[in-house]
Amino acid sequence: MERPRPAQWRRLERELWRGPLAYGFDDEFQGWMLKRVKLLIGRMFHVGYIIQGMWMLLRRHRWSA
């Protein structure tokens, strides 16, 4: 899977700031987990990542999950 383009990353980051409740995940306390971010990216951009790829992507942009 290729890296998201800058515009895609900005869009994803805006959505991450909205929080998991905005996307129907029912436990705000858990926050964004790698699996949830993976599902969100799949919904938004119709692409797939493996969990390790999600971790590297988020770390590269100074996010944690």
GROMACS .gro file of C-alpha atoms in nm:
model
   65
    1MET     CA    1   0.000   0.000   0.000
    2GLU     CA    2   0.134   0.339  -0.092
    3ARG     CA    3   0.152   0.624   0.153
    4PRO     CA    4  -0.140   0.864   0.163
    5ARG     CA    5  -0.094   1.182  -0.035
    6PRO     CA    6  -0.062   1.501   0.173
    7ALA     CA    7  -0.422   1.603   0.103
    8GLN     CA    8  -0.544   1.259   0.208
    9TRP     CA    9  -0.343   1.272   0.528
   10ARG     CA   10  -0.485   1.617   0.614
   11ARG     CA   11  -0.837   1.485   0.559
   12LEU     CA   12  -0.767   1.176   0.770
   13GLU     CA   13  -0.616   1.385   1.047
   14ARG     CA   14  -0.925   1.608   1.059
   15GLU     CA   15  -1.140   1.298   1.094
   16LEU     CA   16  -0.918   1.151   1.364
   17TRP     CA   17  -0.960   1.470   1.567
   18ARG     CA   18  -1.339   1.419   1.553
   19GLY     CA   19  -1.290   1.105   1.759
   20PRO     CA   20  -1.412   0.747   1.734
   21LEU     CA   21  -1.765   0.827   1.854
   22ALA     CA   22  -1.822   1.025   1.532
   23TYR     CA   23  -1.779   0.698   1.341
   24GLY     CA   24  -1.999   0.479   1.554
   25PHE     CA   25  -1.733   0.326   1.776
   26ASP     CA   26  -1.911   0.307   2.108
   27ASP     CA   27  -1.625   0.339   2.355
   28GLU     CA   28  -1.465   0.685   2.358
   29PHE     CA   29  -1.242   0.580   2.648
   30GLN     CA   30  -1.056   0.340   2.420
   31GLY     CA   31  -0.982   0.617   2.169
   32TRP     CA   32  -0.836   0.540   1.831
   33MET     CA   33  -0.696   0.190   1.818
   34LEU     CA   34  -0.499   0.067   1.518
   35LYS     CA   35  -0.788  -0.152   1.406
   36ARG     CA   36  -1.027   0.144   1.417
   37VAL     CA   37  -0.794   0.368   1.217
   38LYS     CA   38  -0.750   0.087   0.965
   39LEU     CA   39  -1.128   0.063   0.924
   40LEU     CA   40  -1.161   0.441   0.891
   41ILE     CA   41  -0.896   0.456   0.617
   42GLY     CA   42  -1.069   0.172   0.436
   43ARG     CA   43  -1.401   0.357   0.448
   44MET     CA   44  -1.256   0.692   0.344
   45PHE     CA   45  -1.008   0.595   0.075
   46HIS     CA   46  -1.106   0.237  -0.022
   47VAL     CA   47  -0.757   0.106   0.049
   48GLY     CA   48  -0.620  -0.142   0.299
   49TYR     CA   49  -0.330  -0.144   0.541
   50ILE     CA   50  -0.198  -0.417   0.764
   51ILE     CA   51  -0.185  -0.333   1.134
   52GLN     CA   52   0.194  -0.286   1.129
   53GLY     CA   53   0.155  -0.043   0.838
   54MET     CA   54  -0.103   0.153   1.037
   55TRP     CA   55   0.136   0.178   1.329
   56MET     CA   56   0.419   0.306   1.106
   57LEU     CA   57   0.190   0.556   0.931
   58LEU     CA   58   0.064   0.702   1.258
   59ARG     CA   59   0.412   0.716   1.412
   60ARG     CA   60   0.545   0.893   1.103
   61HIS     CA   61   0.285   1.166   1.162
   62ARG     CA   62   0.336   1.177   1.541
   63TRP     CA   63   0.011   1.006   1.632
   64SER     CA   64  -0.021   0.707   1.861
   65ALA     CA   65  -0.287   0.441   1.887
   0.00000   0.00000   0.00000
